[in-house]
Amino acid sequence: IKDRFQELYLGVDGKKGLRDNETLIPSKNLLQRIADRYPVAIVTGRPRDEADYFLQLHGLDQIFPKHLRVCMEDGPAKPAAEPVLLALSKLGIDAKARTSSSAPILMLGDTVDDVHACLNADCFVTPVGFVPPTKAALKVSKVLYAAGAERVLETMDDIGSILNLGASTTPGSCVGGARSAYVARKTKETDIKLTLNLDGRGTSKVCSGIGFYDHMLTALSKHSRMDLSLTCKGDLHVDDHHTTEDVALALGTAFKQALGDKKGITRFGSATVPLDEALARAVVDISGRPSAHVALGFKRERVGSLSTEMLEHALESFAVAAGITLHVECLKGKNDHHRAESAFKALARALRMAVSFDGHSDIPSTKGVL
């Protein structure tokens, strides 16, 4: 049976085989545009001679030269991490040196093994799924999202969109599958540098100068799975107002920029999170209409060195700069540290839900804009 299949697939006696009828899903033009802008490699479970034949048949030898192909003979098959790590090596990328703040890398595939191989590599490569034209989009999307894909694309236009082809890269553009932004905000009162990646793993490096504020922002990053890098030099000799407010404004600005055109997002998010005796609820609508309604019910004037009134003001400032509707309330709790932390964790979970992709590519609004 195997020998017969090989005859049918490869062709015999000068006759063409099934492989000669295999079609190329992305156009050569699209692949060329990607290769013109980004370094690319190909990972396949096929034998090398078959991969070489297919690429030559469709005129892709120059886009994927032989030294940038990872094939069956090169080691363990996906979902093992080795094919991904070898592809990175061929591109001159040190996988071990990559961190959450490294330049984004995208791996595009249409199978669960593709997604798992990317995740198993554990080197901050973003797994992005793709639905082949002949497959049921909703079914495939659910499977790939469940496997761990950060996003699932349904059309070739989506690929061009997330790679920002034909346009210059701007803050907040979705390059390599990651929605990220960099904000530098300097006034006479504060000097802030902030990087935010919505499609991260919840890693953070935060230094606002206010210990308890750093604790809250770290929790926000961790439980939203957004990567956050932040430094702030503020006039803390005056008080904590300018630092707390300006950091929140910078974070909201970065969030809004990173969202980009908002196509395909869930838009709404909500979460109720406990911390011991405290219980907080957060509800988010990425509406484009800034509005904040925050009631945390603090009893003390400060938690650590941070004024409790500034925690509520920080959430309000974030919502305004982010352009979202935000409701946060602490439903119960005796300890103000617990009340604050449960509120930030609830916000984190709500944001994580709201920015996630729902398997569609349109803007989630009857108006057509957000």
Short mmCIF file of N, CA and C in Angstrom, two decimals, residues 170-322:
data_model
loop_
_atom_site.label_atom_id
_atom_site.label_comp_id
_atom_site.label_asym_id
_atom_site.label_seq_id
_atom_site.Cartn_x
_atom_site.Cartn_y
_atom_site.Cartn_z
N THR A 170 4.08 51.25 13.20
CA THR A 170 3.81 52.32 14.14
C THR A 170 3.57 51.74 15.51
N PRO A 171 3.70 52.54 16.57
CA PRO A 171 3.41 52.02 17.90
C PRO A 171 2.00 51.46 17.94
N GLY A 172 1.88 50.27 18.47
CA GLY A 172 0.56 49.68 18.57
C GLY A 172 0.22 48.78 17.40
N SER A 173 1.06 48.77 16.35
CA SER A 173 0.78 47.88 15.25
C SER A 173 1.02 46.45 15.69
N CYS A 174 0.34 45.52 15.05
CA CYS A 174 0.44 44.12 15.44
C CYS A 174 1.48 43.43 14.59
N VAL A 175 2.72 43.55 14.97
CA VAL A 175 3.81 43.00 14.20
C VAL A 175 4.18 41.64 14.76
N GLY A 176 4.26 40.65 13.87
CA GLY A 176 4.62 39.32 14.32
C GLY A 176 3.58 38.70 15.21
N GLY A 177 2.33 39.19 15.12
CA GLY A 177 1.25 38.60 15.89
C GLY A 177 1.09 39.21 17.26
N ALA A 178 2.02 40.01 17.71
CA ALA A 178 1.94 40.57 19.06
C ALA A 178 1.42 42.00 19.00
N ARG A 179 0.42 42.29 19.81
CA ARG A 179 -0.12 43.65 19.90
C ARG A 179 0.64 44.37 21.00
N SER A 180 1.51 45.28 20.62
CA SER A 180 2.38 45.91 21.60
C SER A 180 2.51 47.39 21.34
N ALA A 181 2.97 48.11 22.35
CA ALA A 181 3.14 49.55 22.21
C ALA A 181 4.23 50.03 23.17
N TYR A 182 4.88 51.10 22.77
CA TYR A 182 5.88 51.76 23.61
C TYR A 182 5.44 53.20 23.82
N VAL A 183 5.45 53.64 25.05
CA VAL A 183 5.06 55.01 25.38
C VAL A 183 6.15 55.66 26.23
N ALA A 184 6.58 56.82 25.80
CA ALA A 184 7.49 57.65 26.60
C ALA A 184 6.74 58.93 26.93
N ARG A 185 6.59 59.20 28.21
CA ARG A 185 5.80 60.37 28.65
C ARG A 185 6.64 61.17 29.64
N LYS A 186 6.98 62.39 29.26
CA LYS A 186 7.83 63.21 30.12
C LYS A 186 7.20 64.57 30.34
N THR A 187 7.05 64.92 31.61
CA THR A 187 6.56 66.24 31.99
C THR A 187 7.52 66.81 33.03
N LYS A 188 7.19 67.97 33.56
CA LYS A 188 8.01 68.56 34.62
C LYS A 188 7.87 67.78 35.93
N GLU A 189 6.89 66.88 35.97
CA GLU A 189 6.61 66.14 37.22
C GLU A 189 7.03 64.67 37.17
N THR A 190 6.98 64.07 35.97
CA THR A 190 7.32 62.65 35.84
C THR A 190 8.03 62.38 34.53
N ASP A 191 8.82 61.32 34.51
CA ASP A 191 9.49 60.85 33.30
C ASP A 191 9.26 59.34 33.23
N ILE A 192 8.42 58.92 32.27
CA ILE A 192 7.95 57.54 32.22
C ILE A 192 8.32 56.89 30.90
N LYS A 193 8.80 55.65 30.98
CA LYS A 193 9.03 54.82 29.80
C LYS A 193 8.32 53.49 30.04
N LEU A 194 7.47 53.12 29.10
CA LEU A 194 6.59 51.96 29.31
C LEU A 194 6.44 51.15 28.03
N THR A 195 6.59 49.85 28.15
CA THR A 195 6.34 48.93 27.04
C THR A 195 5.27 47.93 27.47
N LEU A 196 4.28 47.72 26.60
CA LEU A 196 3.17 46.82 26.92
C LEU A 196 2.94 45.87 25.76
N ASN A 197 2.80 44.60 26.07
CA ASN A 197 2.48 43.57 25.07
C ASN A 197 1.22 42.85 25.52
N LEU A 198 0.13 43.07 24.79
CA LEU A 198 -1.15 42.45 25.17
C LEU A 198 -1.11 40.93 25.02
N ASP A 199 -0.27 40.43 24.13
CA ASP A 199 -0.23 39.00 23.85
C ASP A 199 0.98 38.35 24.50
N GLY A 200 1.21 38.69 25.75
CA GLY A 200 2.39 38.19 26.44
C GLY A 200 2.10 37.01 27.33
N ARG A 201 2.92 36.87 28.36
CA ARG A 201 2.80 35.75 29.29
C ARG A 201 2.67 36.22 30.74
N GLY A 202 2.47 37.52 30.91
CA GLY A 202 2.29 38.04 32.26
C GLY A 202 3.59 38.34 32.97
N THR A 203 4.66 38.57 32.21
CA THR A 203 5.93 38.93 32.83
C THR A 203 6.01 40.44 32.99
N SER A 204 6.69 40.89 34.02
CA SER A 204 6.74 42.34 34.27
C SER A 204 8.04 42.74 34.94
N LYS A 205 8.39 43.98 34.69
CA LYS A 205 9.50 44.62 35.38
C LYS A 205 9.05 46.06 35.63
N VAL A 206 8.64 46.32 36.85
CA VAL A 206 7.96 47.58 37.17
C VAL A 206 8.72 48.34 38.26
N CYS A 207 8.96 49.60 38.00
CA CYS A 207 9.61 50.45 39.00
C CYS A 207 9.02 51.85 38.91
N SER A 208 7.98 52.09 39.69
CA SER A 208 7.32 53.39 39.71
C SER A 208 7.86 54.29 40.81
N GLY A 209 8.59 53.69 41.75
CA GLY A 209 9.06 54.43 42.90
C GLY A 209 8.13 54.30 44.10
N ILE A 210 6.97 53.63 43.89
CA ILE A 210 6.00 53.42 44.96
C ILE A 210 5.79 51.92 45.10
N GLY A 211 6.25 51.34 46.17
CA GLY A 211 6.26 49.90 46.34
C GLY A 211 4.92 49.22 46.17
N PHE A 212 3.89 49.74 46.83
CA PHE A 212 2.59 49.07 46.75
C PHE A 212 1.99 49.22 45.35
N TYR A 213 2.24 50.34 44.69
CA TYR A 213 1.77 50.53 43.32
C TYR A 213 2.44 49.51 42.39
N ASP A 214 3.74 49.30 42.59
CA ASP A 214 4.45 48.28 41.81
C ASP A 214 3.80 46.91 42.02
N HIS A 215 3.43 46.62 43.25
CA HIS A 215 2.79 45.35 43.58
C HIS A 215 1.48 45.19 42.82
N MET A 216 0.69 46.24 42.74
CA MET A 216 -0.59 46.17 42.03
C MET A 216 -0.39 46.02 40.53
N LEU A 217 0.56 46.77 39.96
CA LEU A 217 0.80 46.70 38.53
C LEU A 217 1.39 45.34 38.13
N THR A 218 2.19 44.77 39.00
CA THR A 218 2.73 43.44 38.76
C THR A 218 1.61 42.40 38.74
N ALA A 219 0.67 42.53 39.68
CA ALA A 219 -0.48 41.63 39.70
C ALA A 219 -1.34 41.82 38.45
N LEU A 220 -1.51 43.06 38.03
CA LEU A 220 -2.29 43.35 36.82
C LEU A 220 -1.66 42.68 35.61
N SER A 221 -0.36 42.79 35.49
CA SER A 221 0.36 42.14 34.38
C SER A 221 0.22 40.63 34.44
N LYS A 222 0.48 40.07 35.61
CA LYS A 222 0.47 38.62 35.75
C LYS A 222 -0.86 37.99 35.37
N HIS A 223 -1.94 38.55 35.86
CA HIS A 223 -3.24 37.89 35.69
C HIS A 223 -3.96 38.31 34.41
N SER A 224 -3.47 39.34 33.74
CA SER A 224 -4.01 39.69 32.42
C SER A 224 -3.21 39.03 31.31
N ARG A 225 -2.04 38.46 31.69
CA ARG A 225 -1.09 37.88 30.73
C ARG A 225 -0.52 38.94 29.81
N MET A 226 -0.56 40.19 30.21
CA MET A 226 0.09 41.25 29.45
C MET A 226 1.50 41.45 30.00
N ASP A 227 2.48 41.53 29.11
CA ASP A 227 3.84 41.82 29.54
C ASP A 227 3.99 43.32 29.73
N LEU A 228 4.61 43.71 30.84
CA LEU A 228 4.72 45.13 31.16
C LEU A 228 6.13 45.46 31.64
N SER A 229 6.73 46.45 31.00
CA SER A 229 8.01 46.99 31.43
C SER A 229 7.81 48.48 31.69
N LEU A 230 8.15 48.93 32.89
CA LEU A 230 7.82 50.31 33.28
C LEU A 230 8.89 50.88 34.20
N THR A 231 9.32 52.09 33.87
CA THR A 231 10.15 52.88 34.79
C THR A 231 9.56 54.26 34.89
N CYS A 232 9.59 54.81 36.08
CA CYS A 232 9.07 56.16 36.30
C CYS A 232 9.95 56.88 37.31
N LYS A 233 10.36 58.07 36.94
CA LYS A 233 11.04 58.97 37.87
C LYS A 233 10.08 60.13 38.12
N GLY A 234 9.52 60.17 39.33
CA GLY A 234 8.50 61.16 39.63
C GLY A 234 8.86 62.04 40.81
N ASP A 235 8.10 63.10 40.98
CA ASP A 235 8.34 64.05 42.07
C ASP A 235 7.72 63.56 43.38
N LEU A 236 8.21 62.42 43.85
CA LEU A 236 7.66 61.83 45.07
C LEU A 236 7.99 62.65 46.30
N HIS A 237 8.91 63.62 46.16
CA HIS A 237 9.17 64.52 47.28
C HIS A 237 7.98 65.45 47.52
N VAL A 238 7.12 65.57 46.48
CA VAL A 238 5.89 66.37 46.64
C VAL A 238 4.82 65.50 47.29
N ASP A 239 4.38 64.47 46.55
CA ASP A 239 3.48 63.43 47.06
C ASP A 239 3.37 62.35 46.00
N ASP A 240 2.42 61.45 46.16
CA ASP A 240 2.31 60.32 45.23
C ASP A 240 1.35 60.58 44.08
N HIS A 241 0.74 61.76 44.02
CA HIS A 241 -0.32 62.02 43.06
C HIS A 241 0.16 61.96 41.61
N HIS A 242 1.17 62.76 41.29
CA HIS A 242 1.61 62.87 39.89
C HIS A 242 2.13 61.54 39.36
N THR A 243 2.91 60.84 40.16
CA THR A 243 3.46 59.55 39.73
C THR A 243 2.35 58.54 39.47
N THR A 244 1.44 58.41 40.42
CA THR A 244 0.37 57.42 40.29
C THR A 244 -0.51 57.73 39.08
N GLU A 245 -0.91 58.96 38.95
CA GLU A 245 -1.79 59.37 37.85
C GLU A 245 -1.10 59.22 36.50
N ASP A 246 0.14 59.71 36.38
CA ASP A 246 0.81 59.71 35.08
C ASP A 246 1.16 58.30 34.62
N VAL A 247 1.52 57.42 35.55
CA VAL A 247 1.77 56.03 35.18
C VAL A 247 0.49 55.39 34.64
N ALA A 248 -0.62 55.66 35.28
CA ALA A 248 -1.90 55.11 34.82
C ALA A 248 -2.28 55.66 33.45
N LEU A 249 -2.01 56.93 33.22
CA LEU A 249 -2.29 57.53 31.91
C LEU A 249 -1.40 56.92 30.82
N ALA A 250 -0.13 56.70 31.15
CA ALA A 250 0.79 56.09 30.18
C ALA A 250 0.36 54.65 29.88
N LEU A 251 -0.05 53.92 30.92
CA LEU A 251 -0.49 52.54 30.73
C LEU A 251 -1.75 52.49 29.87
N GLY A 252 -2.69 53.39 30.12
CA GLY A 252 -3.91 53.44 29.32
C GLY A 252 -3.62 53.79 27.87
N THR A 253 -2.70 54.73 27.66
CA THR A 253 -2.32 55.12 26.30
C THR A 253 -1.70 53.95 25.55
N ALA A 254 -0.81 53.22 26.22
CA ALA A 254 -0.18 52.06 25.60
C ALA A 254 -1.21 50.97 25.29
N PHE A 255 -2.14 50.77 26.20
CA PHE A 255 -3.20 49.78 25.99
C PHE A 255 -4.01 50.12 24.74
N LYS A 256 -4.37 51.38 24.61
CA LYS A 256 -5.17 51.81 23.46
C LYS A 256 -4.39 51.66 22.16
N GLN A 257 -3.12 52.04 22.18
CA GLN A 257 -2.30 51.91 20.98
C GLN A 257 -2.11 50.45 20.60
N ALA A 258 -1.84 49.61 21.58
CA ALA A 258 -1.57 48.20 21.31
C ALA A 258 -2.78 47.48 20.72
N LEU A 259 -3.98 47.92 21.07
CA LEU A 259 -5.19 47.29 20.55
C LEU A 259 -5.32 47.45 19.05
N GLY A 260 -4.73 48.50 18.51
CA GLY A 260 -4.82 48.72 17.07
C GLY A 260 -6.25 48.98 16.62
N ASP A 261 -6.67 48.29 15.54
CA ASP A 261 -8.00 48.56 14.98
C ASP A 261 -9.13 47.82 15.71
N LYS A 262 -8.78 46.99 16.69
CA LYS A 262 -9.76 46.27 17.53
C LYS A 262 -10.54 45.19 16.78
N LYS A 263 -10.13 44.86 15.58
CA LYS A 263 -10.83 43.80 14.84
C LYS A 263 -10.67 42.46 15.53
N GLY A 264 -11.78 41.75 15.66
CA GLY A 264 -11.75 40.39 16.18
C GLY A 264 -11.68 40.24 17.68
N ILE A 265 -11.65 41.35 18.43
CA ILE A 265 -11.58 41.22 19.89
C ILE A 265 -12.94 40.87 20.48
N THR A 266 -12.92 40.30 21.66
CA THR A 266 -14.17 39.96 22.35
C THR A 266 -14.90 41.22 22.79
N ARG A 267 -14.16 42.25 23.13
CA ARG A 267 -14.64 43.58 23.53
C ARG A 267 -15.09 43.65 24.98
N PHE A 268 -15.95 42.76 25.42
CA PHE A 268 -16.46 42.80 26.79
C PHE A 268 -15.70 41.80 27.67
N GLY A 269 -15.53 42.17 28.92
CA GLY A 269 -14.89 41.26 29.86
C GLY A 269 -15.37 41.53 31.27
N SER A 270 -15.44 40.50 32.07
CA SER A 270 -15.85 40.67 33.46
C SER A 270 -15.21 39.59 34.31
N ALA A 271 -15.01 39.90 35.57
CA ALA A 271 -14.43 38.91 36.49
C ALA A 271 -14.75 39.30 37.92
N THR A 272 -14.95 38.29 38.74
CA THR A 272 -15.10 38.46 40.18
C THR A 272 -14.00 37.65 40.83
N VAL A 273 -13.16 38.33 41.62
CA VAL A 273 -11.96 37.69 42.16
C VAL A 273 -11.88 37.88 43.67
N PRO A 274 -11.63 36.82 44.42
CA PRO A 274 -11.47 36.93 45.86
C PRO A 274 -10.00 37.04 46.26
N LEU A 275 -9.76 37.61 47.38
CA LEU A 275 -8.47 37.50 48.06
C LEU A 275 -8.77 37.38 49.55
N ASP A 276 -8.75 36.15 50.03
CA ASP A 276 -9.14 35.86 51.40
C ASP A 276 -10.55 36.40 51.66
N GLU A 277 -10.70 37.34 52.59
CA GLU A 277 -12.04 37.81 52.94
C GLU A 277 -12.57 38.85 51.96
N ALA A 278 -11.70 39.41 51.10
CA ALA A 278 -12.10 40.46 50.16
C ALA A 278 -12.62 39.85 48.86
N LEU A 279 -13.55 40.55 48.22
CA LEU A 279 -14.14 40.09 46.96
C LEU A 279 -14.38 41.31 46.09
N ALA A 280 -13.82 41.31 44.88
CA ALA A 280 -13.97 42.46 43.98
C ALA A 280 -14.49 42.01 42.63
N ARG A 281 -15.17 42.93 41.97
CA ARG A 281 -15.72 42.66 40.64
C ARG A 281 -15.31 43.76 39.68
N ALA A 282 -14.92 43.37 38.47
CA ALA A 282 -14.55 44.33 37.43
C ALA A 282 -15.29 43.97 36.14
N VAL A 283 -15.78 44.98 35.46
CA VAL A 283 -16.48 44.81 34.19
C VAL A 283 -15.90 45.82 33.20
N VAL A 284 -15.53 45.34 32.02
CA VAL A 284 -14.86 46.17 31.02
C VAL A 284 -15.61 46.12 29.70
N ASP A 285 -15.69 47.27 29.06
CA ASP A 285 -16.19 47.37 27.69
C ASP A 285 -15.21 48.23 26.91
N ILE A 286 -14.53 47.63 25.94
CA ILE A 286 -13.60 48.40 25.10
C ILE A 286 -14.46 49.14 24.07
N SER A 287 -15.05 50.20 24.53
CA SER A 287 -16.13 50.87 23.80
C SER A 287 -15.67 52.08 23.01
N GLY A 288 -14.51 52.62 23.35
CA GLY A 288 -14.10 53.90 22.76
C GLY A 288 -14.74 55.08 23.44
N ARG A 289 -15.53 54.81 24.49
CA ARG A 289 -16.20 55.88 25.26
C ARG A 289 -15.66 55.83 26.70
N PRO A 290 -14.67 56.67 27.01
CA PRO A 290 -14.04 56.61 28.34
C PRO A 290 -15.04 56.89 29.46
N SER A 291 -15.08 55.98 30.41
CA SER A 291 -15.98 56.14 31.56
C SER A 291 -15.50 55.22 32.67
N ALA A 292 -15.40 55.73 33.88
CA ALA A 292 -14.92 54.90 34.99
C ALA A 292 -15.82 55.09 36.20
N HIS A 293 -16.15 53.97 36.82
CA HIS A 293 -17.01 53.96 38.00
C HIS A 293 -16.35 53.01 39.00
N VAL A 294 -15.64 53.59 39.95
CA VAL A 294 -14.79 52.83 40.86
C VAL A 294 -15.21 53.06 42.30
N ALA A 295 -15.45 51.99 43.02
CA ALA A 295 -15.82 52.09 44.44
C ALA A 295 -15.15 50.94 45.20
N LEU A 296 -14.04 51.26 45.85
CA LEU A 296 -13.29 50.22 46.55
C LEU A 296 -13.50 50.25 48.06
N GLY A 297 -14.08 51.33 48.59
CA GLY A 297 -14.48 51.37 49.99
C GLY A 297 -13.36 51.24 51.00
N PHE A 298 -12.25 51.92 50.74
CA PHE A 298 -11.11 51.82 51.66
C PHE A 298 -11.43 52.45 53.02
N LYS A 299 -10.82 51.90 54.05
CA LYS A 299 -10.99 52.44 55.40
C LYS A 299 -9.76 53.22 55.87
N ARG A 300 -8.61 52.85 55.34
CA ARG A 300 -7.36 53.49 55.75
C ARG A 300 -6.98 54.60 54.77
N GLU A 301 -6.10 55.50 55.21
CA GLU A 301 -5.64 56.59 54.36
C GLU A 301 -4.58 56.12 53.38
N ARG A 302 -3.78 55.14 53.82
CA ARG A 302 -2.69 54.63 52.99
C ARG A 302 -2.58 53.11 53.09
N VAL A 303 -2.03 52.52 52.02
CA VAL A 303 -1.56 51.15 52.05
C VAL A 303 -0.10 51.23 51.64
N GLY A 304 0.78 50.88 52.55
CA GLY A 304 2.19 51.15 52.30
C GLY A 304 2.40 52.65 52.24
N SER A 305 3.08 53.10 51.19
CA SER A 305 3.30 54.55 51.03
C SER A 305 2.35 55.18 50.03
N LEU A 306 1.36 54.41 49.59
CA LEU A 306 0.43 54.90 48.57
C LEU A 306 -0.90 55.31 49.17
N SER A 307 -1.34 56.50 48.82
CA SER A 307 -2.65 56.98 49.27
C SER A 307 -3.74 56.11 48.66
N THR A 308 -4.66 55.65 49.46
CA THR A 308 -5.72 54.79 48.93
C THR A 308 -6.59 55.53 47.92
N GLU A 309 -6.77 56.84 48.10
CA GLU A 309 -7.57 57.59 47.14
C GLU A 309 -6.94 57.56 45.74
N MET A 310 -5.60 57.42 45.70
CA MET A 310 -4.91 57.41 44.41
C MET A 310 -5.09 56.07 43.68
N LEU A 311 -5.40 55.01 44.40
CA LEU A 311 -5.67 53.74 43.74
C LEU A 311 -6.94 53.85 42.89
N GLU A 312 -7.97 54.45 43.45
CA GLU A 312 -9.19 54.65 42.68
C GLU A 312 -8.94 55.61 41.52
N HIS A 313 -8.16 56.66 41.79
CA HIS A 313 -7.87 57.64 40.74
C HIS A 313 -7.03 57.01 39.63
N ALA A 314 -6.15 56.09 39.98
CA ALA A 314 -5.33 55.41 38.97
C ALA A 314 -6.21 54.61 38.01
N LEU A 315 -7.19 53.90 38.55
CA LEU A 315 -8.09 53.12 37.69
C LEU A 315 -8.91 54.04 36.80
N GLU A 316 -9.33 55.16 37.33
CA GLU A 316 -10.08 56.13 36.53
C GLU A 316 -9.22 56.70 35.41
N SER A 317 -7.97 57.05 35.75
CA SER A 317 -7.06 57.61 34.75
C SER A 317 -6.74 56.60 33.65
N PHE A 318 -6.54 55.35 34.04
CA PHE A 318 -6.29 54.30 33.06
C PHE A 318 -7.46 54.17 32.09
N ALA A 319 -8.68 54.15 32.62
CA ALA A 319 -9.87 53.98 31.77
C ALA A 319 -10.01 55.13 30.77
N VAL A 320 -9.75 56.34 31.22
CA VAL A 320 -9.87 57.50 30.34
C VAL A 320 -8.86 57.42 29.21
N ALA A 321 -7.59 57.14 29.54
CA ALA A 321 -6.55 57.08 28.52
C ALA A 321 -6.73 55.89 27.59
N ALA A 322 -7.24 54.78 28.11
CA ALA A 322 -7.44 53.56 27.31
C ALA A 322 -8.68 53.65 26.42
#
